[in-house]
Amino acid sequence: MSQIEIKKIIKAINASDGAGVKLKRSIGTPEADYIDPFLMLDEFGSENKDDYIAGFPPHPHRGIETVTYMLNGEFEHQDSTGAKGIMAPGDVQWMKTGRGIIHSEMPAMSGGKLLGFQLWINMPAKLKKNKPEYIYIKSKELGVHSDKEKTVKVIAGSYADVEGPEKKHNVEPIYFHVILKEKKEFKYEVPSGHNSFIYILKGDLKIGNKNHEKASDSNLILLERGSKLQIKANKKTEFLFIAGKPIGEPIARGGPFVMNTKAEILEAIQDYNNGTFAKY
Ligand code: MN
């Protein structure tokens, strides 16, 4: 079993998307353009409602999956498959856009704190033209492992005695939200072909055996491939651990569309302009 060490620590950069929502982006940036199969990771969070209240009015997607995990506040969503609802803290929305979806994501509260994450997972060519699929996961449906040292909320993959609600997925994703007490350890066996990373919400960690620089809040810690992950909390620490099997296909990006070639991006734009985009 090979010990997993840190490959690179990346500080999330300030960005703005939708109708001017301020966010911190860590994947989908010059430093971490694509961590196959992960295309983007955004943290949207603020105590100032002007930073997010304009939300993400209707916009299209094709060729990707978006996984939204809310920790604070509420988000109202609506899409062209007819799915509609309000996300509450702890809830997850797993959307497989396939050939096309048009949706809106709007903060449903008038004030207060908002904190959430959106991860984009690439889809392989053979699934990019599928009919869209929308999965809503309530917080109580997550797998939760709790012991004296830690709490692990499982959105995908399995940890100890619990399993996440998202199963039988082509990239075999692992998505944990871990809360680790001071001086305690989190150990996990990662499939050796997976790419993986940690995103720090708050705290201070030691990963693997080698010394490394201190990673702080909103840092993405890209991990080497390997199987033995060992994390120690220098103080109480909260983080996301995310891993997936690489797809290994060329990608072409065009904003909300991610396909394999530039021609397919142009096709997506044409379908959207022609009004045939979200016809299934
Ligand atoms: Mn969207």
PDB file of C-alpha atoms and ligand atoms in Angstrom:
ATOM      1  CA  MET A   1       0.000   0.000   0.000  1.00  0.00           C
ATOM      2  CA  SER A   2       1.446   3.324  -0.983  1.00  0.00           C
ATOM      3  CA  GLN A   3       1.180   6.263   1.338  1.00  0.00           C
ATOM      4  CA  ILE A   4      -0.556   9.284  -0.167  1.00  0.00           C
ATOM      5  CA  GLU A   5       1.354  12.564   0.071  1.00  0.00           C
ATOM      6  CA  ILE A   6       0.454  16.068  -1.045  1.00  0.00           C
ATOM      7  CA  LYS A   7       1.014  16.951  -4.696  1.00  0.00           C
ATOM      8  CA  LYS A   8       0.146  20.638  -4.492  1.00  0.00           C
ATOM      9  CA  ILE A   9      -1.687  23.126  -2.263  1.00  0.00           C
ATOM     10  CA  ILE A  10      -3.863  25.517  -4.246  1.00  0.00           C
ATOM     11  CA  LYS A  11      -5.478  28.620  -2.820  1.00  0.00           C
ATOM     12  CA  ALA A  12      -9.002  29.200  -4.149  1.00  0.00           C
ATOM     13  CA  ILE A  13      -9.272  32.385  -6.196  1.00  0.00           C
ATOM     14  CA  ASN A  14     -12.050  34.958  -5.986  1.00  0.00           C
ATOM     15  CA  ALA A  15     -14.389  34.758  -8.947  1.00  0.00           C
ATOM     16  CA  SER A  16     -17.870  35.832  -9.917  1.00  0.00           C
ATOM     17  CA  ASP A  17     -20.509  33.849 -11.809  1.00  0.00           C
ATOM     18  CA  GLY A  18     -24.233  33.838 -12.574  1.00  0.00           C
ATOM     19  CA  ALA A  19     -25.686  37.320 -12.079  1.00  0.00           C
ATOM     20  CA  GLY A  20     -22.684  38.410 -10.027  1.00  0.00           C
ATOM     21  CA  VAL A  21     -22.456  35.815  -7.261  1.00  0.00           C
ATOM     22  CA  LYS A  22     -19.114  36.121  -5.508  1.00  0.00           C
ATOM     23  CA  LEU A  23     -17.417  32.784  -5.084  1.00  0.00           C
ATOM     24  CA  LYS A  24     -14.111  31.054  -4.474  1.00  0.00           C
ATOM     25  CA  ARG A  25     -12.997  28.778  -7.302  1.00  0.00           C
ATOM     26  CA  SER A  26     -10.304  26.163  -6.835  1.00  0.00           C
ATOM     27  CA  ILE A  27     -10.737  23.720  -9.736  1.00  0.00           C
ATOM     28  CA  GLY A  28     -11.325  25.207 -13.186  1.00  0.00           C
ATOM     29  CA  THR A  29      -8.576  27.771 -12.635  1.00  0.00           C
ATOM     30  CA  PRO A  30      -5.174  28.285 -14.319  1.00  0.00           C
ATOM     31  CA  GLU A  31      -3.505  26.369 -11.480  1.00  0.00           C
ATOM     32  CA  ALA A  32      -5.918  23.430 -11.540  1.00  0.00           C
ATOM     33  CA  ASP A  33      -7.720  23.437 -14.858  1.00  0.00           C
ATOM     34  CA  TYR A  34      -8.984  19.859 -14.817  1.00  0.00           C
ATOM     35  CA  ILE A  35      -8.436  17.161 -12.237  1.00  0.00           C
ATOM     36  CA  ASP A  36      -9.970  14.375 -14.282  1.00  0.00           C
ATOM     37  CA  PRO A  37     -12.936  13.736 -13.812  1.00  0.00           C
ATOM     38  CA  PHE A  38     -13.437  17.021 -11.886  1.00  0.00           C
ATOM     39  CA  LEU A  39     -13.910  20.175 -13.929  1.00  0.00           C
ATOM     40  CA  MET A  40     -14.761  22.786 -11.359  1.00  0.00           C
ATOM     41  CA  LEU A  41     -15.171  23.396  -7.639  1.00  0.00           C
ATOM     42  CA  ASP A  42     -16.795  26.566  -6.335  1.00  0.00           C
ATOM     43  CA  GLU A  43     -17.427  27.649  -2.773  1.00  0.00           C
ATOM     44  CA  PHE A  44     -20.165  30.239  -2.599  1.00  0.00           C
ATOM     45  CA  GLY A  45     -20.557  31.748   0.789  1.00  0.00           C
ATOM     46  CA  SER A  46     -20.991  35.096   2.379  1.00  0.00           C
ATOM     47  CA  GLU A  47     -22.615  36.873   5.267  1.00  0.00           C
ATOM     48  CA  ASN A  48     -23.329  39.801   2.972  1.00  0.00           C
ATOM     49  CA  LYS A  49     -26.453  39.135   0.907  1.00  0.00           C
ATOM     50  CA  ASP A  50     -25.364  41.569  -1.839  1.00  0.00           C
ATOM     51  CA  ASP A  51     -22.638  39.031  -2.673  1.00  0.00           C
ATOM     52  CA  TYR A  52     -25.114  36.336  -3.699  1.00  0.00           C
ATOM     53  CA  ILE A  53     -28.722  37.569  -3.813  1.00  0.00           C
ATOM     54  CA  ALA A  54     -28.759  37.954  -7.646  1.00  0.00           C
ATOM     55  CA  GLY A  55     -28.206  34.186  -7.872  1.00  0.00           C
ATOM     56  CA  PHE A  56     -27.906  32.147 -11.056  1.00  0.00           C
ATOM     57  CA  PRO A  57     -30.878  32.978 -13.323  1.00  0.00           C
ATOM     58  CA  PRO A  58     -31.856  30.435 -16.052  1.00  0.00           C
ATOM     59  CA  HIS A  59     -28.815  29.037 -17.870  1.00  0.00           C
ATOM     60  CA  PRO A  60     -28.014  25.846 -19.809  1.00  0.00           C
ATOM     61  CA  HIS A  61     -25.597  22.973 -19.208  1.00  0.00           C
ATOM     62  CA  ARG A  62     -24.515  20.032 -21.347  1.00  0.00           C
ATOM     63  CA  GLY A  63     -22.079  17.161 -20.884  1.00  0.00           C
ATOM     64  CA  ILE A  64     -21.463  17.444 -17.141  1.00  0.00           C
ATOM     65  CA  GLU A  65     -22.842  16.625 -13.715  1.00  0.00           C
ATOM     66  CA  THR A  66     -23.208  19.325 -11.087  1.00  0.00           C
ATOM     67  CA  VAL A  67     -23.200  18.319  -7.440  1.00  0.00           C
ATOM     68  CA  THR A  68     -24.367  21.057  -5.089  1.00  0.00           C
ATOM     69  CA  TYR A  69     -23.947  20.673  -1.339  1.00  0.00           C
ATOM     70  CA  MET A  70     -25.474  23.324   0.916  1.00  0.00           C
ATOM     71  CA  LEU A  71     -24.210  23.938   4.433  1.00  0.00           C
ATOM     72  CA  ASN A  72     -25.936  27.227   5.290  1.00  0.00           C
ATOM     73  CA  GLY A  73     -28.867  29.073   3.831  1.00  0.00           C
ATOM     74  CA  GLU A  74     -31.362  27.991   1.194  1.00  0.00           C
ATOM     75  CA  PHE A  75     -31.275  27.677  -2.567  1.00  0.00           C
ATOM     76  CA  GLU A  76     -34.303  27.501  -4.821  1.00  0.00           C
ATOM     77  CA  HIS A  77     -33.856  25.518  -7.999  1.00  0.00           C
ATOM     78  CA  GLN A  78     -35.992  24.930 -11.036  1.00  0.00           C
ATOM     79  CA  ASP A  79     -35.145  23.164 -14.287  1.00  0.00           C
ATOM     80  CA  SER A  80     -36.351  22.117 -17.723  1.00  0.00           C
ATOM     81  CA  THR A  81     -37.039  18.526 -16.581  1.00  0.00           C
ATOM     82  CA  GLY A  82     -39.743  19.957 -14.314  1.00  0.00           C
ATOM     83  CA  ALA A  83     -37.735  19.438 -11.124  1.00  0.00           C
ATOM     84  CA  LYS A  84     -38.265  22.193  -8.579  1.00  0.00           C
ATOM     85  CA  GLY A  85     -37.585  22.720  -4.903  1.00  0.00           C
ATOM     86  CA  ILE A  86     -35.768  24.538  -2.156  1.00  0.00           C
ATOM     87  CA  MET A  87     -32.485  23.161  -0.885  1.00  0.00           C
ATOM     88  CA  ALA A  88     -32.071  23.337   2.880  1.00  0.00           C
ATOM     89  CA  PRO A  89     -28.787  23.119   4.839  1.00  0.00           C
ATOM     90  CA  GLY A  90     -27.207  19.669   4.497  1.00  0.00           C
ATOM     91  CA  ASP A  91     -29.093  18.825   1.296  1.00  0.00           C
ATOM     92  CA  VAL A  92     -27.465  17.716  -1.944  1.00  0.00           C
ATOM     93  CA  GLN A  93     -28.552  18.135  -5.531  1.00  0.00           C
ATOM     94  CA  TRP A  94     -26.914  15.790  -8.033  1.00  0.00           C
ATOM     95  CA  MET A  95     -27.742  16.763 -11.565  1.00  0.00           C
ATOM     96  CA  LYS A  96     -26.664  14.740 -14.592  1.00  0.00           C
ATOM     97  CA  THR A  97     -27.231  17.183 -17.419  1.00  0.00           C
ATOM     98  CA  GLY A  98     -26.573  14.760 -20.290  1.00  0.00           C
ATOM     99  CA  ARG A  99     -27.585  16.389 -23.576  1.00  0.00           C
ATOM    100  CA  GLY A 100     -29.052  19.454 -22.003  1.00  0.00           C
ATOM    101  CA  ILE A 101     -30.758  21.081 -19.096  1.00  0.00           C
ATOM    102  CA  ILE A 102     -31.761  24.684 -18.438  1.00  0.00           C
ATOM    103  CA  HIS A 103     -32.004  25.620 -14.800  1.00  0.00           C
ATOM    104  CA  SER A 104     -31.962  28.456 -12.300  1.00  0.00           C
ATOM    105  CA  GLU A 105     -30.376  28.461  -8.869  1.00  0.00           C
ATOM    106  CA  MET A 106     -31.486  31.334  -6.654  1.00  0.00           C
ATOM    107  CA  PRO A 107     -30.876  32.035  -2.958  1.00  0.00           C
ATOM    108  CA  ALA A 108     -34.255  31.578  -1.291  1.00  0.00           C
ATOM    109  CA  MET A 109     -33.584  33.714   1.765  1.00  0.00           C
ATOM    110  CA  SER A 110     -33.597  37.442   2.174  1.00  0.00           C
ATOM    111  CA  GLY A 111     -30.598  37.671   4.449  1.00  0.00           C
ATOM    112  CA  GLY A 112     -28.269  35.719   6.655  1.00  0.00           C
ATOM    113  CA  LYS A 113     -25.394  33.450   5.906  1.00  0.00           C
ATOM    114  CA  LEU A 114     -25.035  31.405   2.753  1.00  0.00           C
ATOM    115  CA  LEU A 115     -22.490  28.610   2.332  1.00  0.00           C
ATOM    116  CA  GLY A 116     -22.447  25.924  -0.304  1.00  0.00           C
ATOM    117  CA  PHE A 117     -20.285  24.049  -2.762  1.00  0.00           C
ATOM    118  CA  GLN A 118     -20.734  23.139  -6.377  1.00  0.00           C
ATOM    119  CA  LEU A 119     -18.613  20.447  -7.963  1.00  0.00           C
ATOM    120  CA  TRP A 120     -18.649  19.723 -11.694  1.00  0.00           C
ATOM    121  CA  ILE A 121     -17.929  16.152 -12.758  1.00  0.00           C
ATOM    122  CA  ASN A 122     -17.205  15.421 -16.393  1.00  0.00           C
ATOM    123  CA  MET A 123     -19.323  12.848 -18.239  1.00  0.00           C
ATOM    124  CA  PRO A 124     -17.712  10.393 -20.686  1.00  0.00           C
ATOM    125  CA  ALA A 125     -18.607  10.828 -24.389  1.00  0.00           C
ATOM    126  CA  LYS A 126     -21.006   7.872 -24.260  1.00  0.00           C
ATOM    127  CA  LEU A 127     -23.149   9.554 -21.558  1.00  0.00           C
ATOM    128  CA  LYS A 128     -23.022  13.180 -22.738  1.00  0.00           C
ATOM    129  CA  LYS A 129     -26.070  12.748 -24.993  1.00  0.00           C
ATOM    130  CA  ASN A 130     -28.211  11.021 -22.370  1.00  0.00           C
ATOM    131  CA  LYS A 131     -31.511  12.328 -21.133  1.00  0.00           C
ATOM    132  CA  PRO A 132     -30.924  14.571 -18.105  1.00  0.00           C
ATOM    133  CA  GLU A 133     -31.397  13.134 -14.669  1.00  0.00           C
ATOM    134  CA  TYR A 134     -32.043  15.111 -11.535  1.00  0.00           C
ATOM    135  CA  ILE A 135     -31.411  13.594  -8.114  1.00  0.00           C
ATOM    136  CA  TYR A 136     -32.366  15.355  -4.917  1.00  0.00           C
ATOM    137  CA  ILE A 137     -30.812  14.051  -1.705  1.00  0.00           C
ATOM    138  CA  LYS A 138     -32.138  15.287   1.631  1.00  0.00           C
ATOM    139  CA  SER A 139     -29.599  15.679   4.440  1.00  0.00           C
ATOM    140  CA  LYS A 140     -31.136  12.784   6.369  1.00  0.00           C
ATOM    141  CA  GLU A 141     -30.506  10.459   3.396  1.00  0.00           C
ATOM    142  CA  LEU A 142     -26.719  10.935   3.605  1.00  0.00           C
ATOM    143  CA  GLY A 143     -24.685   8.155   5.174  1.00  0.00           C
ATOM    144  CA  VAL A 144     -23.333   9.403   8.515  1.00  0.00           C
ATOM    145  CA  HIS A 145     -20.576   7.723  10.503  1.00  0.00           C
ATOM    146  CA  SER A 146     -19.919   9.181  13.940  1.00  0.00           C
ATOM    147  CA  ASP A 147     -17.475   8.134  16.621  1.00  0.00           C
ATOM    148  CA  LYS A 148     -15.622   9.881  19.452  1.00  0.00           C
ATOM    149  CA  GLU A 149     -13.004  11.264  17.064  1.00  0.00           C
ATOM    150  CA  LYS A 150     -14.882  12.287  13.973  1.00  0.00           C
ATOM    151  CA  THR A 151     -18.038  12.618  11.935  1.00  0.00           C
ATOM    152  CA  VAL A 152     -18.030  11.548   8.286  1.00  0.00           C
ATOM    153  CA  LYS A 153     -21.020  12.506   6.142  1.00  0.00           C
ATOM    154  CA  VAL A 154     -21.069  10.376   3.028  1.00  0.00           C
ATOM    155  CA  ILE A 155     -22.587  11.723  -0.178  1.00  0.00           C
ATOM    156  CA  ALA A 156     -20.904   9.120  -2.403  1.00  0.00           C
ATOM    157  CA  GLY A 157     -18.702   6.104  -1.740  1.00  0.00           C
ATOM    158  CA  SER A 158     -18.578   4.230   1.522  1.00  0.00           C
ATOM    159  CA  TYR A 159     -16.854   4.769   4.836  1.00  0.00           C
ATOM    160  CA  ALA A 160     -16.700   2.188   7.638  1.00  0.00           C
ATOM    161  CA  ASP A 161     -20.287   1.078   8.188  1.00  0.00           C
ATOM    162  CA  VAL A 162     -22.054   3.626   6.006  1.00  0.00           C
ATOM    163  CA  GLU A 163     -22.672   4.152   2.307  1.00  0.00           C
ATOM    164  CA  GLY A 164     -23.616   7.297   0.408  1.00  0.00           C
ATOM    165  CA  PRO A 165     -26.853   7.620  -1.575  1.00  0.00           C
ATOM    166  CA  GLU A 166     -25.151   8.058  -4.986  1.00  0.00           C
ATOM    167  CA  LYS A 167     -24.290   4.554  -6.213  1.00  0.00           C
ATOM    168  CA  LYS A 168     -23.294   2.676  -9.387  1.00  0.00           C
ATOM    169  CA  HIS A 169     -21.694   5.729 -10.928  1.00  0.00           C
ATOM    170  CA  ASN A 170     -19.290   5.519 -13.891  1.00  0.00           C
ATOM    171  CA  VAL A 171     -16.434   7.414 -12.125  1.00  0.00           C
ATOM    172  CA  GLU A 172     -16.994   5.635  -8.778  1.00  0.00           C
ATOM    173  CA  PRO A 173     -17.021   8.969  -6.932  1.00  0.00           C
ATOM    174  CA  ILE A 174     -16.154   9.407  -3.282  1.00  0.00           C
ATOM    175  CA  TYR A 175     -17.513  12.541  -1.604  1.00  0.00           C
ATOM    176  CA  PHE A 176     -17.116  12.892   2.166  1.00  0.00           C
ATOM    177  CA  HIS A 177     -17.637  15.829   4.518  1.00  0.00           C
ATOM    178  CA  VAL A 178     -15.345  15.136   7.466  1.00  0.00           C
ATOM    179  CA  ILE A 179     -15.247  16.822  10.872  1.00  0.00           C
ATOM    180  CA  LEU A 180     -12.154  15.690  12.740  1.00  0.00           C
ATOM    181  CA  LYS A 181     -11.392  16.540  16.357  1.00  0.00           C
ATOM    182  CA  GLU A 182      -8.054  17.966  17.487  1.00  0.00           C
ATOM    183  CA  LYS A 183      -5.102  15.495  17.362  1.00  0.00           C
ATOM    184  CA  LYS A 184      -7.327  12.774  15.898  1.00  0.00           C
ATOM    185  CA  GLU A 185      -6.763  10.839  12.693  1.00  0.00           C
ATOM    186  CA  PHE A 186      -8.779  10.063   9.612  1.00  0.00           C
ATOM    187  CA  LYS A 187      -7.619   7.048   7.634  1.00  0.00           C
ATOM    188  CA  TYR A 188      -9.026   5.835   4.377  1.00  0.00           C
ATOM    189  CA  GLU A 189      -8.118   3.446   1.624  1.00  0.00           C
ATOM    190  CA  VAL A 190      -8.440   5.218  -1.718  1.00  0.00           C
ATOM    191  CA  PRO A 191      -8.777   3.220  -4.964  1.00  0.00           C
ATOM    192  CA  SER A 192      -5.265   3.565  -6.393  1.00  0.00           C
ATOM    193  CA  GLY A 193      -6.344   4.761  -9.862  1.00  0.00           C
ATOM    194  CA  HIS A 194      -8.502   7.607  -8.513  1.00  0.00           C
ATOM    195  CA  ASN A 195      -7.569  11.280  -8.524  1.00  0.00           C
ATOM    196  CA  SER A 196      -8.345  12.868  -5.171  1.00  0.00           C
ATOM    197  CA  PHE A 197      -8.223  16.102  -3.240  1.00  0.00           C
ATOM    198  CA  ILE A 198      -9.136  17.720   0.042  1.00  0.00           C
ATOM    199  CA  TYR A 199     -10.842  21.079   0.412  1.00  0.00           C
ATOM    200  CA  ILE A 200     -10.418  22.736   3.813  1.00  0.00           C
ATOM    201  CA  LEU A 201     -13.459  24.432   5.291  1.00  0.00           C
ATOM    202  CA  LYS A 202     -11.672  25.311   8.493  1.00  0.00           C
ATOM    203  CA  GLY A 203      -8.815  24.020  10.600  1.00  0.00           C
ATOM    204  CA  ASP A 204      -5.286  22.749  10.148  1.00  0.00           C
ATOM    205  CA  LEU A 205      -4.143  19.315   8.962  1.00  0.00           C
ATOM    206  CA  LYS A 206      -1.129  17.085   8.541  1.00  0.00           C
ATOM    207  CA  ILE A 207      -1.331  14.740   5.570  1.00  0.00           C
ATOM    208  CA  GLY A 208       0.905  11.698   4.989  1.00  0.00           C
ATOM    209  CA  ASN A 209       4.422  11.380   6.417  1.00  0.00           C
ATOM    210  CA  LYS A 210       6.299  14.236   4.753  1.00  0.00           C
ATOM    211  CA  ASN A 211       6.429  17.721   6.176  1.00  0.00           C
ATOM    212  CA  HIS A 212       4.353  20.200   4.241  1.00  0.00           C
ATOM    213  CA  GLU A 213       3.445  23.850   4.367  1.00  0.00           C
ATOM    214  CA  LYS A 214       0.374  24.816   6.341  1.00  0.00           C
ATOM    215  CA  ALA A 215      -2.869  24.709   4.383  1.00  0.00           C
ATOM    216  CA  SER A 216      -5.568  27.112   5.469  1.00  0.00           C
ATOM    217  CA  ASP A 217      -9.296  27.655   4.930  1.00  0.00           C
ATOM    218  CA  SER A 218     -10.498  27.477   1.300  1.00  0.00           C
ATOM    219  CA  ASN A 219      -7.302  25.724   0.212  1.00  0.00           C
ATOM    220  CA  LEU A 220      -7.537  22.789  -2.156  1.00  0.00           C
ATOM    221  CA  ILE A 221      -5.008  20.084  -1.408  1.00  0.00           C
ATOM    222  CA  LEU A 222      -4.334  18.005  -4.464  1.00  0.00           C
ATOM    223  CA  LEU A 223      -3.182  14.506  -3.491  1.00  0.00           C
ATOM    224  CA  GLU A 224      -0.845  12.083  -5.173  1.00  0.00           C
ATOM    225  CA  ARG A 225      -2.256   8.830  -6.460  1.00  0.00           C
ATOM    226  CA  GLY A 226      -1.866   6.072  -3.933  1.00  0.00           C
ATOM    227  CA  SER A 227      -3.984   4.022  -1.617  1.00  0.00           C
ATOM    228  CA  LYS A 228      -3.240   4.901   1.985  1.00  0.00           C
ATOM    229  CA  LEU A 229      -4.626   8.248   3.066  1.00  0.00           C
ATOM    230  CA  GLN A 230      -3.732   9.393   6.548  1.00  0.00           C
ATOM    231  CA  ILE A 231      -4.797  12.756   7.910  1.00  0.00           C
ATOM    232  CA  LYS A 232      -4.186  14.177  11.347  1.00  0.00           C
ATOM    233  CA  ALA A 233      -5.962  17.242  12.686  1.00  0.00           C
ATOM    234  CA  ASN A 234      -3.551  19.725  14.320  1.00  0.00           C
ATOM    235  CA  LYS A 235      -6.693  21.368  15.655  1.00  0.00           C
ATOM    236  CA  LYS A 236     -10.369  20.677  15.061  1.00  0.00           C
ATOM    237  CA  THR A 237     -10.697  20.528  11.279  1.00  0.00           C
ATOM    238  CA  GLU A 238     -13.493  20.325   8.800  1.00  0.00           C
ATOM    239  CA  PHE A 239     -12.883  19.326   5.185  1.00  0.00           C
ATOM    240  CA  LEU A 240     -14.307  17.749   2.056  1.00  0.00           C
ATOM    241  CA  PHE A 241     -12.579  14.678   0.656  1.00  0.00           C
ATOM    242  CA  ILE A 242     -13.413  14.047  -2.988  1.00  0.00           C
ATOM    243  CA  ALA A 243     -12.082  11.364  -5.350  1.00  0.00           C
ATOM    244  CA  GLY A 244     -13.004   9.833  -8.696  1.00  0.00           C
ATOM    245  CA  LYS A 245     -11.802   7.575 -11.471  1.00  0.00           C
ATOM    246  CA  PRO A 246     -10.325   9.561 -14.396  1.00  0.00           C
ATOM    247  CA  ILE A 247     -12.243   9.420 -17.694  1.00  0.00           C
ATOM    248  CA  GLY A 248      -9.161  10.021 -19.882  1.00  0.00           C
ATOM    249  CA  GLU A 249     -10.900  11.695 -22.834  1.00  0.00           C
ATOM    250  CA  PRO A 250     -10.059  15.048 -24.465  1.00  0.00           C
ATOM    251  CA  ILE A 251     -12.246  17.922 -23.289  1.00  0.00           C
ATOM    252  CA  ALA A 252     -13.510  21.102 -24.916  1.00  0.00           C
ATOM    253  CA  ARG A 253     -14.969  23.753 -22.645  1.00  0.00           C
ATOM    254  CA  GLY A 254     -17.488  26.368 -23.617  1.00  0.00           C
ATOM    255  CA  GLY A 255     -18.718  28.002 -20.409  1.00  0.00           C
ATOM    256  CA  PRO A 256     -21.599  25.834 -19.150  1.00  0.00           C
ATOM    257  CA  PHE A 257     -20.972  23.161 -21.808  1.00  0.00           C
ATOM    258  CA  VAL A 258     -18.193  20.607 -21.603  1.00  0.00           C
ATOM    259  CA  MET A 259     -17.811  18.265 -24.548  1.00  0.00           C
ATOM    260  CA  ASN A 260     -14.989  16.370 -26.274  1.00  0.00           C
ATOM    261  CA  THR A 261     -14.476  18.660 -29.288  1.00  0.00           C
ATOM    262  CA  LYS A 262     -14.893  22.333 -30.236  1.00  0.00           C
ATOM    263  CA  ALA A 263     -17.433  21.295 -32.917  1.00  0.00           C
ATOM    264  CA  GLU A 264     -19.650  19.789 -30.203  1.00  0.00           C
ATOM    265  CA  ILE A 265     -19.467  23.071 -28.245  1.00  0.00           C
ATOM    266  CA  LEU A 266     -20.642  24.979 -31.339  1.00  0.00           C
ATOM    267  CA  GLU A 267     -23.442  22.433 -31.769  1.00  0.00           C
ATOM    268  CA  ALA A 268     -24.537  23.025 -28.149  1.00  0.00           C
ATOM    269  CA  ILE A 269     -24.607  26.811 -28.721  1.00  0.00           C
ATOM    270  CA  GLN A 270     -26.624  26.333 -31.921  1.00  0.00           C
ATOM    271  CA  ASP A 271     -29.107  23.989 -30.212  1.00  0.00           C
ATOM    272  CA  TYR A 272     -29.541  26.543 -27.446  1.00  0.00           C
ATOM    273  CA  ASN A 273     -30.090  29.399 -29.913  1.00  0.00           C
ATOM    274  CA  ASN A 274     -32.518  27.268 -31.969  1.00  0.00           C
ATOM    275  CA  GLY A 275     -34.588  26.335 -28.926  1.00  0.00           C
ATOM    276  CA  THR A 276     -33.948  22.599 -29.434  1.00  0.00           C
ATOM    277  CA  PHE A 277     -31.509  22.344 -26.529  1.00  0.00           C
ATOM    278  CA  ALA A 278     -33.736  20.980 -23.788  1.00  0.00           C
ATOM    279  CA  LYS A 279     -36.059  18.886 -25.976  1.00  0.00           C
ATOM    280  CA  TYR A 280     -35.801  15.233 -25.058  1.00  0.00           C
TER     281      TYR A 280
HETATM  282 MN    MN B   1     -25.880  25.805 -13.214  1.00  0.00          MN
END
